[in-house]
Amino acid sequence: MSEKDTAKAMAKSNVAPPISEATRHGVYPQMTHDERARFNFEACLYKTIASEISPGNALAYEKRVLPAFEKEYGHKPETRHDVRKAMNKDPLHNFWGALRRNTMEMRQVNGQYVTLRQLDSLAQRAAALNAGSNRLMLDPSIEVPPYVKAVDHHCMPGSYYRELIEGDVSPAANYDAGFFITTGGAIGGLCDGAGEAIAQWLKDQDTSFKPNRILDIGCALGNSLLPIAQAFPEADIVAIDISAPMLRYGHARATSLGVKNISFMQMSGEDLSAFEDGHFDFVMTSIFLHELSTKSLPRIMQEGYRVLASGGAMLHLEQPQYTEDMPLYEQFIRDWDSYNNNEPFWSAMHEIDLDALLKDLGFAPESISHAALRAGDFDMTNEDHGRAPAWHAYVAKKA
Amino acid sequence: MLSPTDIQTMALNKAKGKRPIYLDENAVDHLLSMVMVLAEELAVTRERADTLERLLEAEGVVSRRDIDSYIPETDVGTERQIKHSEFISRLLRSLRHDVDALSGDNKTTEEIVDFLKDN
């Protein structure tokens, strides 16, 4: 059994795998004994809070928050925001929230210590792996968009684009190490379960599907993209992001893992003018749309549509959208990260009618489909909403 | 290269964006954050002790069974109980101060300031 398999197997049990089960690669940060132990503790904290305390949220809602709301207003809550405001008065929910927020903050503090103290050596290791490659294209003129600057996403101080020194990769190294902790190993030792699920689904749908040119918008460190690059080794892949540290690290990481068909380019998805119309035959985003904003999301989709070739496919992987079928409580609990984990667009994004947006772009209604994707056979009982290895794919084919 | 002070400052920076208030009192939010950090360091220390025990056992220096079956001599046992007691006293310090105040030591600084004006 590979390291990655061990992590996944452990993730299915009640115990989160230790950080020593994460798959290391050429630019993976080094950790001392106690730094690893802190991550281990935090992984267990996430998991135990999720399994033992999180179910209390739904119980508190049913048994006291909802009855109190109905008594006060004479009707049921009408939106997830009604539920949120009512739940924010519940002592158990608040204590759970405080614990979860602290866990996220402690994970960030540990990741910052780990990566800041080896700031220079991480940059040097990445530079050595990136040297001589024409597949890392940075553009210092790319500005950080306002929707990225507004907060530090995921409570990561300095966010994903901070550059303290030339060649900095520290935000990516921090994100890489901590991602294994927040996901409890459920998406594998390389945190690539989403990409594996996409690659598998594409092959299951159409065994003859062999894209020549793939575009991944908002690739971050490329952890979701690598399995797709490995599944389609003949494809020429472009991965774009606005963060130079992510791209440097992503390229170095891919190189050390033997993946050589991805070009990492510093570019905003809002302006793909570097590519001609119809340049790509597969355009994707993975767990990215919720980091955008009301105006940038349709602009990015529009550009994605423009560079997509006739007969090509577009795929967006996200958590499921809030629809009328989804109970308000589930919408509320899925929304928690928006207000408590610096995900300010999460809530608004999940009520956008993505199908309508895809139709507006020009996709034929019958070409639009959905798929529920999961990492392996993960048990979804007591799903830790927003963190479970389960996603919703929005797919459309261009005529 | 960042200095240890820079690392210390930056690693503890707050993420941009106002932190939600979870509990009824801001003070309790702070206390919880402190308790969680202490719990983490306790867990880290236990993992470190576990590493030490396993390395010592692997080297044949001492086995974990030896550790579990170790019964201290009376002097050693007493010495350790004294350490426990000292630690508990430190832990209960602020509560003991409340008790002390009930037996008379409860003048506020303002009262003493006033007292000094006339004395």
XYZ file of N, CA, C and O in Angstrom, chain B residues 14-82:
276
model
N -2.630 38.357 12.408
C -4.042 38.053 12.170
C -4.310 38.084 10.666
O -3.713 38.896 9.958
N -5.174 37.218 10.206
C -5.587 37.281 8.805
C -6.433 38.532 8.601
O -7.194 38.919 9.483
N -6.284 39.144 7.418
C -7.061 40.348 7.121
C -8.562 40.035 7.176
O -9.001 39.023 6.639
N -9.327 40.904 7.808
C -10.765 40.655 7.984
C -11.084 40.511 9.464
O -10.325 39.886 10.200
N -12.207 41.086 9.890
C -12.539 41.070 11.329
C -12.854 39.654 11.803
O -13.564 38.917 11.139
N -12.302 39.311 12.949
C -12.575 37.976 13.501
C -13.974 37.991 14.124
O -14.306 38.901 14.877
N -14.807 36.965 13.823
C -16.125 36.921 14.455
C -15.998 36.801 15.984
O -15.009 36.260 16.480
N -17.015 37.300 16.697
C -17.084 37.082 18.146
C -18.016 35.906 18.363
O -19.135 35.895 17.860
N -17.548 34.889 19.053
C -18.336 33.672 19.201
C -19.052 33.584 20.533
O -20.179 33.138 20.628
N -18.344 33.963 21.594
C -18.874 33.693 22.931
C -19.392 34.989 23.555
O -19.155 36.084 23.046
N -20.125 34.845 24.656
C -20.827 35.989 25.228
C -19.865 37.096 25.640
O -20.178 38.267 25.571
N -18.720 36.703 26.111
C -17.747 37.687 26.586
C -16.486 37.549 25.743
O -15.997 36.442 25.555
N -15.953 38.655 25.318
C -14.698 38.653 24.578
C -13.616 37.921 25.375
O -12.797 37.171 24.832
N -13.661 38.130 26.713
C -12.649 37.507 27.573
C -12.708 35.985 27.464
O -11.672 35.310 27.477
N -13.919 35.444 27.332
C -14.036 33.980 27.245
C -13.493 33.484 25.912
O -12.860 32.427 25.844
N -13.714 34.258 24.854
C -13.120 33.919 23.555
C -11.595 33.833 23.682
O -10.965 32.913 23.179
N -11.027 34.822 24.357
C -9.564 34.811 24.541
C -9.127 33.614 25.372
O -8.134 32.954 25.062
N -9.870 33.345 26.445
C -9.500 32.218 27.313
C -9.542 30.909 26.529
O -8.653 30.074 26.675
N -10.566 30.754 25.698
C -10.664 29.516 24.928
C -9.455 29.372 23.995
O -8.862 28.294 23.895
N -9.087 30.479 23.351
C -7.919 30.427 22.458
C -6.670 30.014 23.229
O -5.852 29.230 22.731
N -6.542 30.532 24.448
C -5.377 30.173 25.255
C -5.429 28.704 25.660
O -4.422 27.986 25.591
N -6.598 28.243 26.066
C -6.741 26.833 26.476
C -6.393 25.907 25.319
O -5.711 24.893 25.500
N -6.835 26.266 24.106
C -6.583 25.397 22.961
C -5.091 25.334 22.626
O -4.574 24.281 22.260
N -4.413 26.472 22.765
C -2.965 26.470 22.520
C -2.264 25.623 23.585
O -1.362 24.831 23.284
N -2.700 25.754 24.836
C -2.099 24.942 25.912
C -2.352 23.456 25.668
O -1.457 22.633 25.844
N -3.576 23.129 25.248
C -3.897 21.726 24.978
C -2.993 21.198 23.864
O -2.490 20.076 23.933
N -2.778 22.037 22.850
C -1.919 21.614 21.746
C -0.495 21.352 22.232
O 0.120 20.340 21.883
N 0.019 22.270 23.045
C 1.397 22.087 23.518
C 1.514 20.871 24.429
O 2.543 20.189 24.437
N 0.464 20.581 25.198
C 0.477 19.371 26.027
C 0.545 18.133 25.126
O 1.353 17.222 25.360
N -0.289 18.143 24.067
C -0.299 17.002 23.148
C 1.065 16.846 22.466
O 1.557 15.731 22.274
N 1.656 17.991 22.112
C 2.974 17.962 21.460
C 4.017 17.389 22.422
O 4.852 16.558 22.044
N 3.943 17.809 23.674
C 4.904 17.315 24.670
C 4.733 15.812 24.884
O 5.709 15.072 25.016
N 3.487 15.366 24.917
C 3.234 13.926 25.076
C 3.772 13.145 23.876
O 4.325 12.064 24.032
N 3.592 13.724 22.668
C 4.113 13.019 21.490
C 5.636 12.953 21.554
O 6.257 11.961 21.183
N 6.229 14.039 22.070
C 7.693 14.065 22.188
C 8.163 13.032 23.214
O 9.145 12.312 22.997
N 7.462 12.962 24.339
C 7.820 11.962 25.353
C 7.674 10.556 24.762
O 8.506 9.678 25.007
N 6.633 10.363 23.971
C 6.412 9.057 23.343
C 7.564 8.710 22.398
O 8.055 7.575 22.373
N 8.013 9.733 21.641
C 9.161 9.522 20.748
C 10.395 9.111 21.550
O 11.091 8.149 21.201
N 10.617 9.850 22.638
C 11.779 9.540 23.486
C 11.715 8.114 24.009
O 12.697 7.363 23.940
N 10.541 7.743 24.526
C 10.400 6.395 25.080
C 10.662 5.327 24.020
O 11.334 4.333 24.272
N 10.133 5.578 22.831
C 10.299 4.574 21.770
C 11.756 4.487 21.315
O 12.278 3.394 21.040
N 12.418 5.646 21.247
C 13.833 5.632 20.851
C 14.674 4.955 21.922
O 15.573 4.151 21.616
N 14.379 5.255 23.192
C 15.134 4.635 24.283
C 14.919 3.128 24.294
O 15.853 2.355 24.510
N 13.677 2.719 24.030
C 13.379 1.289 23.996
C 14.125 0.621 22.832
O 14.716 -0.440 22.991
N 14.093 1.298 21.670
C 14.765 0.741 20.487
C 16.269 0.610 20.726
O 16.907 -0.313 20.215
N 16.813 1.531 21.524
C 18.255 1.501 21.820
C 18.560 0.553 22.979
O 19.716 0.401 23.363
N 17.491 -0.006 23.556
C 17.692 -0.913 24.685
C 18.039 -0.214 25.985
O 18.536 -0.840 26.931
N 17.810 1.067 26.062
C 18.155 1.820 27.279
C 17.118 1.567 28.358
O 17.439 1.255 29.500
N 15.848 1.716 27.985
C 14.777 1.496 28.948
C 13.529 1.110 28.153
O 13.320 1.602 27.044
N 12.734 0.208 28.683
C 11.535 -0.199 27.943
C 10.333 0.560 28.480
O 10.332 1.026 29.616
N 9.303 0.623 27.646
C 8.100 1.329 28.107
C 7.422 0.562 29.231
O 6.778 1.145 30.076
N 7.615 -0.759 29.242
C 7.058 -1.532 30.347
C 7.755 -1.130 31.660
O 7.111 -1.009 32.696
N 9.063 -0.895 31.574
C 9.798 -0.438 32.765
C 9.195 0.864 33.287
O 9.070 1.073 34.490
N 8.853 1.749 32.344
C 8.313 3.048 32.754
C 6.968 2.855 33.447
O 6.720 3.417 34.510
N 6.118 2.007 32.857
C 4.792 1.819 33.439
C 4.845 1.091 34.783
O 3.996 1.310 35.633
N 5.825 0.230 34.945
C 5.862 -0.529 36.201
C 6.771 0.122 37.245
O 6.989 -0.425 38.313
N 7.286 1.275 36.919
C 8.195 1.963 37.843
C 7.433 2.434 39.084
O 6.438 3.143 38.991
N 7.876 1.997 40.262
C 7.303 2.472 41.529
C 8.390 3.291 42.226
O 9.456 2.761 42.545
N 8.131 4.567 42.470
C 9.181 5.392 43.061
C 9.431 5.042 44.532
O 8.519 4.576 45.220
N 10.660 5.261 44.962
C 10.979 5.190 46.389
C 10.167 6.277 47.082
O 9.743 7.249 46.446
N 9.994 6.129 48.380
C 9.162 7.073 49.129
C 9.611 8.529 48.935
O 8.794 9.419 48.689
N 10.923 8.761 49.022
C 11.430 10.137 48.886
C 11.080 10.724 47.516
O 10.653 11.870 47.408
N 11.294 9.902 46.508
C 11.030 10.369 45.136
C 9.541 10.627 44.956
O 9.127 11.657 44.408
N 8.715 9.694 45.460
C 7.258 9.853 45.364
C 6.805 11.144 46.022
O 5.979 11.885 45.487
N 7.366 11.431 47.181
C 6.994 12.638 47.925
C 7.435 13.880 47.168
O 6.686 14.846 47.027
N 8.652 13.827 46.680
C 9.184 14.964 45.917
C 8.280 15.296 44.725
O 7.997 16.455 44.432
N 7.798 14.261 44.084
C 6.946 14.475 42.903
C 5.581 15.026 43.303
O 5.011 15.858 42.584
N 5.073 14.546 44.440
C 3.793 15.081 44.917
C 3.924 16.569 45.254
O 2.993 17.346 45.026
N 5.059 16.945 45.786
C 5.292 18.366 46.097
C 5.256 19.179 44.801
O 4.651 20.246 44.739
